[in-house]
């Protein structure tokens, strides 16, 4: 377990892949020994299992199929059969054949697995697994993939509560021992503008970073109406975004991207945070238990604070970006006009993003290239878990209204997961007679 003293820069340098923008290019042993899932000839077929066949899973599978390597989707798993069918159809339409005409999607009926336990069988058939379910399942799926010795691409966030984060951290250690490549879908680490800008910031272009703001301010996401005779478990699974055991609230599900950039720039994780939040606009019974806004101050070991803001209000100002202030200059955006600006004078560096590749593709290109060469290059899980923990700590602060410290957050025993996973089992958060779910009340709710 970590403590505050190793949240400083030195501890961070030793333990995190953030420094190199996702890839532990020099700090991990190269020349992997033969082990499960390793390929020593670029002609070998790399078998992929897709776990979680929704929008992102299908996209990630498509990106895996678009790499230069000899890859094949061989198994699919989902809680629901209809999601497998939709994803399979889409993959067959868009990526089914390699350049030489050979099939790249070969998933016979007996390799399509449905239900809560489906992931285990699909993982067993593959060399690389794509984990793209709602994040509540990620810890157990990642743990199983590592146990079975598979390379992993897993989507962010990697958990929804502290017990889940701890499980991912333990499995991340195991993955390192087994030299399994793990990429986490915090794709800014694979996006040239972030890599270039943050490398320069770390090299001192802006001096010490003394403040900043990170935002995911947008209009919100989908919602699926309750159907007659639907079990509570089925309703929550289909509407996973609005339930914390599955999603972790939007500060975790979306805003993690920007919070993770703050950690990357600061080269550490916050030692504490405090914040405010609530349900101002999106507050009916169709929206489960999550807040529609969170504003959090994250304080780092050097005493500096990064302000974070995320909200889901339709029809309002929108910004998804990060800004940082240094002692010598600032960066106002990582968007199209990204530049390192001194407080006086001409820009120190302007990034032209026009020729930059798609980070969603780059993360797969780099992962599959390493795997095909038998190289061990990626160990993103630890940072994925700690940035997930940062977002969860923010939620703990807005739900409780208290100052939350890193250690108490990481050691929290609050386990959001249902005692039993079955379609007729009950999740922990249930609606009252009017269909309304319990909502956190700052000052009263115990969230840590
Ligand atoms: N990196 C990014 O920019 C990005 C973008 C979108 C989504 N995501 C992440 O990808 C993940 C999936 O998001 P999505 O938008 O694809 O959601 P989605 O609802 O479209 O897909 C999730 C799929 O997982 C399935 N599923 C749920 N529980 C399962 C279980 N226990 N076992 C197997 N399958 C299960 C669902 O039935 C569904 O098909 C989330 O963690 C999300 O945060 C990342």
CSV table of C-alpha atoms and ligand atoms in Angstrom, one decimal:
chain,number,residue,atom,x,y,z
A,1,UNK,CA,0.0,0.0,0.0
A,2,UNK,CA,1.3,3.5,-0.7
A,3,UNK,CA,1.5,6.3,1.8
A,4,UNK,CA,1.8,10.0,1.4
A,5,UNK,CA,5.5,10.0,1.6
A,6,UNK,CA,5.8,8.1,-1.6
A,7,UNK,CA,3.5,10.4,-3.5
A,8,UNK,CA,6.4,12.7,-4.1
A,9,UNK,CA,8.3,13.0,-7.3
A,10,UNK,CA,11.0,10.4,-6.6
A,11,UNK,CA,8.5,7.7,-5.7
A,12,UNK,CA,6.5,8.6,-8.8
A,13,UNK,CA,9.5,8.3,-11.1
A,14,UNK,CA,10.3,4.9,-9.7
A,15,UNK,CA,6.8,3.5,-10.0
A,16,UNK,CA,5.0,5.1,-12.9
A,17,UNK,CA,4.7,4.7,-16.6
A,18,UNK,CA,3.5,8.3,-16.9
A,19,UNK,CA,7.0,9.7,-17.4
A,20,UNK,CA,7.4,8.2,-20.8
A,21,UNK,CA,3.8,8.9,-21.9
A,22,UNK,CA,2.4,5.5,-21.3
A,23,UNK,CA,5.3,3.3,-22.3
A,24,UNK,CA,7.9,2.3,-19.8
A,25,UNK,CA,10.5,2.4,-22.5
A,26,UNK,CA,13.6,2.2,-20.5
A,27,UNK,CA,12.8,1.3,-17.0
A,28,UNK,CA,11.5,-2.2,-17.5
A,29,UNK,CA,13.5,-5.2,-18.6
A,30,UNK,CA,13.5,-5.8,-22.3
A,31,UNK,CA,13.9,-9.1,-24.2
A,32,UNK,CA,11.1,-10.9,-22.6
A,33,UNK,CA,11.6,-14.6,-21.9
A,34,UNK,CA,9.2,-16.9,-23.6
A,35,UNK,CA,5.9,-17.0,-21.8
A,36,UNK,CA,2.2,-17.3,-22.4
A,37,UNK,CA,1.0,-14.9,-25.1
A,38,UNK,CA,4.5,-14.0,-26.5
A,39,UNK,CA,5.2,-14.2,-30.2
A,40,UNK,CA,8.6,-14.5,-31.6
A,41,UNK,CA,7.8,-14.3,-35.2
A,42,UNK,CA,5.9,-11.4,-36.8
A,43,UNK,CA,4.1,-14.0,-38.9
A,44,UNK,CA,2.5,-15.7,-35.9
A,45,UNK,CA,-1.2,-15.0,-35.5
A,46,UNK,CA,-2.0,-13.0,-32.4
A,47,UNK,CA,-5.4,-14.1,-31.1
A,48,UNK,CA,-7.6,-11.5,-29.5
A,49,UNK,CA,-10.7,-11.9,-27.2
A,50,UNK,CA,-13.1,-9.0,-26.9
A,51,UNK,CA,-14.7,-8.7,-23.4
A,52,UNK,CA,-17.5,-6.1,-23.4
A,53,UNK,CA,-18.9,-5.8,-26.9
A,54,UNK,CA,-20.3,-2.3,-26.7
A,55,UNK,CA,-19.4,0.9,-28.4
A,56,UNK,CA,-15.8,1.2,-27.2
A,57,UNK,CA,-15.1,-2.5,-27.2
A,58,UNK,CA,-16.1,-2.7,-30.9
A,59,UNK,CA,-14.0,0.4,-31.6
A,60,UNK,CA,-11.0,-1.0,-29.8
A,61,UNK,CA,-11.4,-4.3,-31.6
A,62,UNK,CA,-11.5,-2.5,-34.9
A,63,UNK,CA,-8.4,-0.6,-34.0
A,64,UNK,CA,-6.6,-3.8,-33.1
A,65,UNK,CA,-7.7,-5.2,-36.5
A,66,UNK,CA,-6.3,-2.1,-38.2
A,67,UNK,CA,-2.7,-2.7,-36.9
A,68,UNK,CA,0.0,-4.0,-39.2
A,69,UNK,CA,0.3,-7.3,-37.2
A,70,UNK,CA,-1.2,-10.6,-38.0
A,71,UNK,CA,-4.1,-10.4,-35.6
A,72,UNK,CA,-7.4,-12.2,-35.4
A,73,UNK,CA,-10.5,-11.8,-33.2
A,74,UNK,CA,-11.2,-15.3,-32.0
A,75,UNK,CA,-13.6,-14.9,-29.0
A,76,UNK,CA,-16.2,-12.5,-27.7
A,77,UNK,CA,-17.9,-12.2,-24.3
A,78,UNK,CA,-20.6,-9.9,-23.1
A,79,UNK,CA,-23.3,-9.9,-20.4
A,80,UNK,CA,-25.9,-9.7,-23.2
A,81,UNK,CA,-26.2,-11.7,-26.4
A,82,UNK,CA,-27.6,-8.8,-28.4
A,83,UNK,CA,-24.4,-6.8,-27.8
A,84,UNK,CA,-22.2,-9.6,-29.1
A,85,UNK,CA,-24.4,-9.8,-32.2
A,86,UNK,CA,-24.2,-6.1,-32.9
A,87,UNK,CA,-20.5,-6.0,-32.4
A,88,UNK,CA,-19.9,-9.1,-34.5
A,89,UNK,CA,-21.9,-7.6,-37.3
A,90,UNK,CA,-20.0,-4.4,-37.2
A,91,UNK,CA,-16.6,-6.1,-37.1
A,92,UNK,CA,-17.6,-8.4,-40.0
A,93,UNK,CA,-18.6,-5.4,-42.0
A,94,UNK,CA,-15.6,-3.2,-41.2
A,95,UNK,CA,-12.6,-5.4,-40.5
A,96,UNK,CA,-13.2,-9.0,-41.4
A,97,UNK,CA,-10.5,-9.5,-44.0
A,98,UNK,CA,-6.7,-8.9,-44.0
A,99,UNK,CA,-5.0,-7.4,-47.0
A,100,UNK,CA,-4.4,-10.9,-48.4
A,101,UNK,CA,-8.0,-11.8,-48.0
A,102,UNK,CA,-7.6,-14.0,-45.0
A,103,UNK,CA,-10.3,-13.7,-42.3
A,104,UNK,CA,-9.5,-11.5,-39.3
A,105,UNK,CA,-12.7,-12.1,-37.4
A,106,UNK,CA,-13.2,-15.8,-36.8
A,107,UNK,CA,-15.6,-16.2,-33.9
A,108,UNK,CA,-17.6,-19.4,-34.2
A,109,UNK,CA,-20.8,-19.8,-32.1
A,110,UNK,CA,-19.0,-21.7,-29.4
A,111,UNK,CA,-16.5,-18.9,-29.0
A,112,UNK,CA,-19.3,-16.4,-28.2
A,113,UNK,CA,-19.8,-16.3,-24.4
A,114,UNK,CA,-22.7,-14.7,-22.6
A,115,UNK,CA,-23.3,-13.7,-19.0
A,116,UNK,CA,-21.4,-12.6,-15.9
A,117,UNK,CA,-18.8,-15.5,-16.1
A,118,UNK,CA,-18.4,-15.3,-19.9
A,119,UNK,CA,-15.1,-13.4,-19.7
A,120,UNK,CA,-13.2,-16.4,-18.3
A,121,UNK,CA,-13.8,-18.6,-21.2
A,122,UNK,CA,-13.1,-15.9,-23.8
A,123,UNK,CA,-9.8,-15.0,-22.1
A,124,UNK,CA,-8.7,-18.6,-22.2
A,125,UNK,CA,-8.8,-18.6,-26.0
A,126,UNK,CA,-6.7,-15.5,-26.6
A,127,UNK,CA,-3.1,-14.1,-26.5
A,128,UNK,CA,-4.4,-10.5,-26.0
A,129,UNK,CA,-7.6,-9.4,-24.3
A,130,UNK,CA,-9.5,-6.2,-24.8
A,131,UNK,CA,-11.4,-5.4,-21.6
A,132,UNK,CA,-14.2,-2.9,-22.4
A,133,UNK,CA,-17.0,-3.6,-20.0
A,134,UNK,CA,-18.3,-0.9,-17.6
A,135,UNK,CA,-15.4,-0.2,-15.2
A,136,UNK,CA,-16.9,-1.9,-12.2
A,137,UNK,CA,-16.0,-5.3,-13.7
A,138,UNK,CA,-12.5,-4.3,-14.7
A,139,UNK,CA,-10.6,-5.4,-11.5
A,140,UNK,CA,-11.9,-9.0,-11.7
A,141,UNK,CA,-11.5,-9.2,-15.5
A,142,UNK,CA,-8.0,-7.8,-15.4
A,143,UNK,CA,-7.0,-10.0,-12.5
A,144,UNK,CA,-8.2,-13.1,-14.5
A,145,UNK,CA,-6.4,-12.0,-17.7
A,146,UNK,CA,-3.2,-11.6,-15.7
A,147,UNK,CA,-3.8,-14.9,-13.9
A,148,UNK,CA,-4.1,-16.6,-17.3
A,149,UNK,CA,-1.0,-14.9,-18.6
A,150,UNK,CA,-2.5,-12.7,-21.3
A,151,UNK,CA,-1.4,-9.3,-22.6
A,152,UNK,CA,-4.1,-6.6,-22.0
A,153,UNK,CA,-5.6,-3.6,-23.6
A,154,UNK,CA,-8.1,-2.3,-21.0
A,155,UNK,CA,-10.3,0.7,-21.1
A,156,UNK,CA,-10.3,3.4,-18.4
A,157,UNK,CA,-11.3,3.8,-15.6
A,158,UNK,CA,-10.1,0.6,-14.2
A,159,UNK,CA,-12.3,0.4,-11.1
A,160,UNK,CA,-15.1,2.2,-9.3
A,161,UNK,CA,-14.1,1.9,-5.7
A,162,UNK,CA,-11.0,1.5,-3.6
A,163,UNK,CA,-11.1,-2.3,-3.2
A,164,UNK,CA,-11.3,-2.5,-7.0
A,165,UNK,CA,-8.3,-0.2,-7.3
A,166,UNK,CA,-6.3,-2.3,-4.8
A,167,UNK,CA,-7.2,-5.4,-6.8
A,168,UNK,CA,-5.9,-3.8,-10.0
A,169,UNK,CA,-2.7,-2.6,-8.3
A,170,UNK,CA,-2.0,-6.2,-7.1
A,171,UNK,CA,-2.7,-7.6,-10.6
A,172,UNK,CA,-0.5,-4.9,-12.1
A,173,UNK,CA,2.4,-6.2,-10.0
A,174,UNK,CA,1.7,-9.7,-11.2
A,175,UNK,CA,1.6,-8.5,-14.8
A,176,UNK,CA,5.1,-7.0,-14.4
A,177,UNK,CA,6.5,-10.2,-13.0
A,178,UNK,CA,5.0,-12.1,-15.9
A,179,UNK,CA,6.2,-9.4,-18.4
A,180,UNK,CA,2.7,-9.0,-19.8
A,181,UNK,CA,2.2,-5.8,-21.8
A,182,UNK,CA,-0.7,-3.8,-20.4
A,183,UNK,CA,-2.1,-0.7,-22.2
A,184,UNK,CA,-4.8,1.4,-20.5
A,185,UNK,CA,-7.1,3.4,-22.7
A,186,UNK,CA,-6.0,6.8,-21.3
A,187,UNK,CA,-5.2,7.6,-24.9
A,188,UNK,CA,-3.7,11.0,-24.2
A,189,UNK,CA,-0.6,9.1,-23.3
A,190,UNK,CA,-0.5,8.0,-26.9
A,191,UNK,CA,-1.5,11.3,-28.4
A,192,UNK,CA,1.5,13.2,-30.0
A,193,UNK,CA,0.4,16.7,-28.7
A,194,UNK,CA,0.4,15.5,-25.1
A,195,UNK,CA,3.6,13.5,-25.4
A,196,UNK,CA,5.4,16.5,-27.0
A,197,UNK,CA,4.1,19.2,-24.7
A,198,UNK,CA,4.4,17.2,-21.4
A,199,UNK,CA,7.9,16.1,-22.3
A,200,UNK,CA,8.9,19.7,-22.7
A,201,UNK,CA,7.1,20.7,-19.5
A,202,UNK,CA,9.0,18.0,-17.6
A,203,UNK,CA,12.2,19.3,-19.2
A,204,UNK,CA,11.5,22.6,-17.5
A,205,UNK,CA,10.1,24.8,-20.3
A,206,UNK,CA,7.5,26.3,-18.0
A,207,UNK,CA,9.5,26.1,-14.8
A,208,UNK,CA,7.8,24.5,-11.8
A,209,UNK,CA,4.1,23.8,-12.4
A,210,UNK,CA,2.3,25.8,-9.6
A,211,UNK,CA,-1.4,25.6,-10.7
A,212,UNK,CA,-3.8,24.5,-13.3
A,213,UNK,CA,-7.4,23.6,-14.3
A,214,UNK,CA,-8.7,20.5,-15.9
A,215,UNK,CA,-12.2,20.2,-17.4
A,216,UNK,CA,-14.8,17.8,-18.7
A,217,UNK,CA,-17.7,20.1,-19.0
A,218,UNK,CA,-20.3,18.8,-21.5
A,219,UNK,CA,-23.9,17.9,-22.1
A,220,UNK,CA,-24.0,14.3,-20.6
A,221,UNK,CA,-24.7,10.9,-22.1
A,222,UNK,CA,-27.4,8.4,-23.0
A,223,UNK,CA,-30.1,6.9,-20.8
A,224,UNK,CA,-32.3,3.8,-21.3
A,225,UNK,CA,-35.9,3.8,-20.1
A,226,UNK,CA,-36.9,1.1,-17.6
A,227,UNK,CA,-38.9,-1.7,-19.3
A,228,UNK,CA,-41.8,-3.5,-17.7
A,229,UNK,CA,-40.8,-6.6,-15.7
A,230,UNK,CA,-37.1,-5.7,-16.0
A,231,UNK,CA,-35.2,-6.9,-12.9
A,232,UNK,CA,-33.3,-4.3,-11.0
A,233,UNK,CA,-30.0,-5.9,-11.9
A,234,UNK,CA,-30.9,-5.8,-15.6
A,235,UNK,CA,-32.0,-2.2,-15.4
A,236,UNK,CA,-28.8,-1.1,-13.7
A,237,UNK,CA,-26.6,-3.1,-16.1
A,238,UNK,CA,-28.3,-1.5,-19.1
A,239,UNK,CA,-28.1,1.9,-17.5
A,240,UNK,CA,-24.6,1.4,-16.0
A,241,UNK,CA,-23.6,5.0,-16.4
A,242,UNK,CA,-25.9,6.1,-13.5
A,243,UNK,CA,-24.8,3.6,-10.9
A,244,UNK,CA,-21.6,3.9,-8.9
A,245,UNK,CA,-20.7,0.2,-8.6
A,246,UNK,CA,-20.6,0.0,-12.4
A,247,UNK,CA,-19.5,3.5,-13.4
A,248,UNK,CA,-18.1,5.4,-10.4
A,249,UNK,CA,-19.9,8.6,-11.4
A,250,UNK,CA,-18.8,10.8,-14.4
A,251,UNK,CA,-15.9,12.3,-12.5
A,252,UNK,CA,-14.5,8.8,-12.8
A,253,UNK,CA,-15.9,7.6,-16.1
A,254,UNK,CA,-15.0,10.7,-18.2
A,255,UNK,CA,-13.1,13.3,-16.2
A,256,UNK,CA,-10.4,10.7,-15.4
A,257,UNK,CA,-8.8,11.6,-18.7
A,258,UNK,CA,-8.2,15.2,-17.6
A,259,UNK,CA,-7.3,14.3,-14.0
A,260,UNK,CA,-4.8,11.8,-15.3
A,261,UNK,CA,-3.2,14.6,-17.4
A,262,UNK,CA,-2.9,16.6,-14.2
A,263,UNK,CA,-1.1,13.7,-12.5
A,264,UNK,CA,1.1,13.2,-15.5
A,265,UNK,CA,2.1,16.9,-15.6
A,266,UNK,CA,2.6,17.0,-11.9
A,267,UNK,CA,4.6,13.7,-11.9
A,268,UNK,CA,2.7,12.5,-8.9
A,269,UNK,CA,-0.7,11.8,-7.4
A,270,UNK,CA,-2.5,14.2,-5.1
A,271,UNK,CA,-2.0,13.9,-1.3
A,272,UNK,CA,-5.5,15.3,-0.6
A,273,UNK,CA,-8.5,16.9,-2.1
A,274,UNK,CA,-11.7,18.7,-1.2
A,275,UNK,CA,-14.7,19.6,-3.4
A,276,UNK,CA,-18.3,20.3,-4.0
A,277,UNK,CA,-20.9,18.7,-6.2
A,278,UNK,CA,-24.6,17.7,-6.6
A,279,UNK,CA,-27.5,17.2,-8.9
A,280,UNK,CA,-28.6,20.6,-10.2
A,281,UNK,CA,-30.2,19.7,-13.6
A,282,UNK,CA,-30.2,16.0,-14.1
A,283,UNK,CA,-32.0,14.9,-11.0
A,284,UNK,CA,-35.0,12.7,-11.9
A,285,UNK,CA,-35.5,9.0,-11.2
A,286,UNK,CA,-34.1,8.1,-14.6
A,287,UNK,CA,-30.6,9.2,-13.6
A,288,UNK,CA,-29.7,6.7,-10.9
A,289,UNK,CA,-27.5,7.9,-8.1
A,290,UNK,CA,-24.7,10.0,-9.8
A,291,UNK,CA,-24.1,13.7,-9.5
A,292,UNK,CA,-24.3,16.0,-12.5
A,293,UNK,CA,-21.4,18.2,-11.4
A,294,UNK,CA,-18.2,17.9,-9.3
A,295,UNK,CA,-15.7,20.7,-8.6
A,296,UNK,CA,-12.6,19.5,-6.8
A,297,UNK,CA,-9.3,21.0,-5.7
A,298,UNK,CA,-6.5,18.3,-5.8
A,299,UNK,CA,-3.5,19.2,-3.7
A,300,UNK,CA,-0.1,17.6,-4.6
A,301,UNK,CA,2.9,16.8,-2.3
A,302,UNK,CA,4.6,20.1,-3.2
A,303,UNK,CA,1.6,22.1,-1.9
A,304,UNK,CA,0.3,23.2,-5.3
A,305,UNK,CA,-3.3,22.7,-6.3
A,306,UNK,CA,-5.0,21.7,-9.6
A,307,UNK,CA,-8.7,22.6,-9.9
A,308,UNK,CA,-10.9,20.1,-11.6
A,309,UNK,CA,-14.4,20.7,-13.0
A,310,UNK,CA,-16.8,18.2,-14.6
A,311,UNK,CA,-20.4,18.6,-15.3
A,312,UNK,CA,-23.2,17.3,-17.5
A,313,UNK,CA,-25.6,20.2,-18.3
A,314,UNK,CA,-27.3,20.1,-21.7
A,315,UNK,CA,-27.2,23.4,-23.7
A,316,UNK,CA,-24.4,25.0,-21.8
A,317,UNK,CA,-20.7,26.0,-22.4
A,318,UNK,CA,-18.6,23.0,-23.1
A,319,UNK,CA,-14.8,22.4,-22.6
A,320,UNK,CA,-12.8,19.2,-22.4
A,321,UNK,CA,-9.2,20.4,-21.9
A,322,UNK,CA,-6.3,21.1,-19.4
A,323,UNK,CA,-4.4,24.3,-18.6
A,324,UNK,CA,-1.3,24.6,-16.5
A,325,UNK,CA,0.6,27.6,-15.0
A,326,UNK,CA,4.3,27.3,-14.4
A,327,UNK,CA,6.8,29.7,-12.8
A,328,UNK,CA,8.1,30.6,-16.3
A,329,UNK,CA,5.1,30.3,-18.5
A,330,UNK,CA,1.8,28.5,-19.2
A,331,UNK,CA,-0.1,26.2,-21.5
A,332,UNK,CA,-3.7,27.2,-22.2
A,333,UNK,CA,-4.9,24.2,-24.2
A,334,UNK,CA,-3.8,20.8,-25.6
A,335,UNK,CA,-6.2,21.4,-28.5
A,336,UNK,CA,-5.4,22.7,-31.9
A,337,UNK,CA,-3.6,25.8,-30.9
A,338,UNK,CA,-1.5,24.2,-28.3
A,339,UNK,CA,1.6,26.2,-27.4
A,340,UNK,CA,4.0,26.7,-24.5
A,341,UNK,CA,3.7,30.4,-23.7
A,342,UNK,CA,6.2,32.4,-21.6
A,343,UNK,CA,4.5,35.3,-19.6
A,344,UNK,CA,6.3,37.7,-22.0
A,345,UNK,CA,7.5,37.2,-25.5
A,346,UNK,CA,7.0,34.7,-28.3
A,347,UNK,CA,5.8,31.1,-27.8
A,348,UNK,CA,8.5,28.7,-26.7
A,349,UNK,CA,6.9,25.9,-28.8
A,350,UNK,CA,3.8,25.5,-30.9
A,351,UNK,CA,2.5,22.1,-31.7
A,352,UNK,CA,1.1,21.4,-35.1
A,353,UNK,CA,-1.4,18.6,-34.7
A,354,UNK,CA,-2.3,18.3,-38.4
A,355,UNK,CA,-0.1,15.3,-39.1
A,356,UNK,CA,-0.7,13.6,-35.8
A,357,UNK,CA,-2.2,10.1,-35.8
A,358,UNK,CA,-5.3,9.0,-34.0
A,359,UNK,CA,-4.4,8.2,-30.4
A,360,UNK,CA,-7.0,5.4,-30.3
A,361,UNK,CA,-5.1,3.8,-33.2
A,362,UNK,CA,-1.6,4.5,-31.9
A,363,UNK,CA,-2.2,2.7,-28.6
A,364,UNK,CA,-3.1,-0.5,-30.5
A,365,UNK,CA,-0.3,0.0,-33.1
A,366,UNK,CA,2.3,0.3,-30.4
A,367,UNK,CA,0.9,-2.5,-28.2
A,368,UNK,CA,0.6,-5.1,-31.0
A,369,UNK,CA,4.0,-4.1,-32.5
A,370,UNK,CA,5.6,-4.9,-29.1
A,371,UNK,CA,3.8,-8.1,-28.7
A,372,UNK,CA,4.6,-9.3,-32.2
A,373,UNK,CA,8.3,-8.6,-31.5
A,374,UNK,CA,8.2,-10.4,-28.2
A,375,UNK,CA,9.0,-7.2,-26.4
A,376,UNK,CA,7.8,-6.1,-23.0
A,377,UNK,CA,7.2,-2.4,-23.3
A,378,UNK,CA,3.9,-1.4,-21.6
A,379,UNK,CA,3.0,-1.4,-17.9
A,380,UNK,CA,0.1,1.2,-17.8
A,381,UNK,CA,-2.0,-0.6,-15.1
A,382,UNK,CA,-0.4,1.0,-12.1
A,383,UNK,CA,-0.9,4.5,-13.4
A,384,UNK,CA,-4.4,3.6,-14.6
A,385,UNK,CA,-5.2,2.4,-11.1
A,386,UNK,CA,-3.8,5.5,-9.4
A,387,UNK,CA,-5.4,7.9,-11.7
A,388,UNK,CA,-8.7,6.0,-11.2
A,389,UNK,CA,-8.1,6.3,-7.5
A,390,UNK,CA,-7.6,10.1,-7.9
A,391,UNK,CA,-11.0,10.4,-9.6
A,392,UNK,CA,-12.6,8.2,-7.0
A,393,UNK,CA,-11.0,10.3,-4.2
A,394,UNK,CA,-12.6,13.4,-5.9
A,395,UNK,CA,-16.0,11.7,-5.7
A,396,UNK,CA,-15.4,10.8,-2.1
A,397,UNK,CA,-14.8,14.5,-1.4
A,398,UNK,CA,-17.8,15.8,-3.3
A,399,UNK,CA,-20.1,13.2,-1.8
A,400,UNK,CA,-18.9,13.7,1.8
A,401,UNK,CA,-18.0,17.4,1.7
A,402,UNK,CA,-14.8,16.6,3.6
A,403,UNK,CA,-11.1,16.8,3.0
A,404,UNK,CA,-10.1,13.4,1.8
A,405,UNK,CA,-6.5,12.2,2.1
A,406,UNK,CA,-4.9,9.8,-0.4
A,407,UNK,CA,-4.1,7.1,2.1
A,408,UNK,CA,-7.5,7.0,3.6
A,409,UNK,CA,-9.1,7.0,0.2
A,410,UNK,CA,-6.9,4.1,-1.1
A,411,UNK,CA,-7.5,2.1,2.1
A,412,UNK,CA,-11.3,2.7,2.1
A,413,UNK,CA,-13.3,-0.4,2.8
A,414,UNK,CA,-16.4,0.8,1.0
A,415,UNK,CA,-17.1,-1.9,-1.5
A,416,UNK,CA,-19.8,-0.9,-4.0
A,417,UNK,CA,-20.1,-4.3,-5.7
A,418,UNK,CA,-23.2,-6.4,-5.2
A,419,UNK,CA,-22.8,-9.5,-2.9
A,420,UNK,CA,-24.1,-11.7,-5.7
A,421,UNK,CA,-23.9,-11.3,-9.5
A,422,UNK,CA,-27.1,-12.7,-11.0
A,423,UNK,CA,-29.9,-11.3,-13.0
A,424,UNK,CA,-32.3,-11.7,-10.1
A,425,UNK,CA,-29.8,-10.6,-7.4
A,426,UNK,CA,-30.1,-7.1,-5.9
A,427,UNK,CA,-27.4,-4.4,-6.3
A,428,UNK,CA,-26.7,-2.4,-3.1
A,429,UNK,CA,-28.3,0.9,-4.2
A,430,UNK,CA,-32.1,0.4,-4.7
A,431,UNK,CA,-34.9,2.8,-5.6
A,432,UNK,CA,-37.6,3.9,-3.1
A,433,UNK,CA,-41.3,3.5,-3.8
A,434,UNK,CA,-41.2,6.5,-6.1
A,435,UNK,CA,-38.3,5.1,-8.1
A,436,UNK,CA,-35.7,7.5,-6.6
A,437,UNK,CA,-32.3,6.2,-5.6
A,438,UNK,CA,-30.4,7.4,-2.5
A,439,UNK,CA,-28.3,10.4,-3.4
A,440,UNK,CA,-25.1,11.5,-1.5
A,441,UNK,CA,-25.7,14.4,0.9
A,442,UNK,CA,-22.5,16.3,1.7
A,443,UNK,CA,-22.0,16.7,5.4
A,444,UNK,CA,-24.0,13.5,6.1
A,445,UNK,CA,-22.8,10.9,3.6
A,446,UNK,CA,-19.9,8.7,4.6
A,447,UNK,CA,-18.0,8.2,1.3
A,448,UNK,CA,-14.5,7.1,2.4
B,1,LIG,N1,-11.0,5.9,-23.9
B,1,LIG,C1,-12.1,6.5,-24.3
B,1,LIG,O1,-12.1,7.6,-24.8
B,1,LIG,C2,-13.4,5.8,-24.0
B,1,LIG,C3,-14.5,6.2,-24.8
B,1,LIG,C4,-15.7,5.5,-24.5
B,1,LIG,C5,-15.8,4.5,-23.5
B,1,LIG,N2,-14.6,4.2,-22.8
B,1,LIG,C6,-14.7,3.2,-21.7
B,1,LIG,O2,-15.0,2.0,-22.3
B,1,LIG,C7,-15.8,1.2,-21.4
B,1,LIG,C8,-17.1,0.7,-22.1
B,1,LIG,O3,-17.8,1.9,-22.5
B,1,LIG,P1,-18.8,1.8,-23.7
B,1,LIG,O4,-19.1,3.2,-24.1
B,1,LIG,O5,-18.3,0.9,-24.7
B,1,LIG,O6,-20.1,1.2,-23.0
B,1,LIG,P2,-21.2,0.2,-23.7
B,1,LIG,O7,-22.4,0.2,-22.8
B,1,LIG,O8,-21.4,0.6,-25.1
B,1,LIG,O9,-20.5,-1.2,-23.7
B,1,LIG,C9,-20.2,-2.0,-22.5
B,1,LIG,C10,-20.5,-3.4,-22.9
B,1,LIG,O10,-20.0,-4.2,-21.8
B,1,LIG,C11,-21.0,-5.2,-21.6
B,1,LIG,N3,-20.9,-5.8,-20.2
B,1,LIG,C12,-21.4,-5.3,-19.1
B,1,LIG,N4,-21.1,-6.0,-18.0
B,1,LIG,C13,-20.4,-7.1,-18.5
B,1,LIG,C14,-19.8,-8.2,-18.0
B,1,LIG,N5,-19.8,-8.4,-16.6
B,1,LIG,N6,-19.1,-9.1,-18.8
B,1,LIG,C15,-19.1,-8.9,-20.1
B,1,LIG,N7,-19.7,-7.8,-20.7
B,1,LIG,C16,-20.3,-6.9,-19.9
B,1,LIG,C17,-22.3,-4.5,-21.9
B,1,LIG,O11,-23.4,-5.4,-22.1
B,1,LIG,C18,-21.9,-3.7,-23.1
B,1,LIG,O12,-22.1,-4.4,-24.3
B,1,LIG,C19,-16.0,2.1,-20.2
B,1,LIG,O13,-15.1,1.8,-19.2
B,1,LIG,C20,-15.8,3.5,-20.7
B,1,LIG,O14,-15.4,4.4,-19.7
B,1,LIG,C21,-13.5,4.8,-23.0
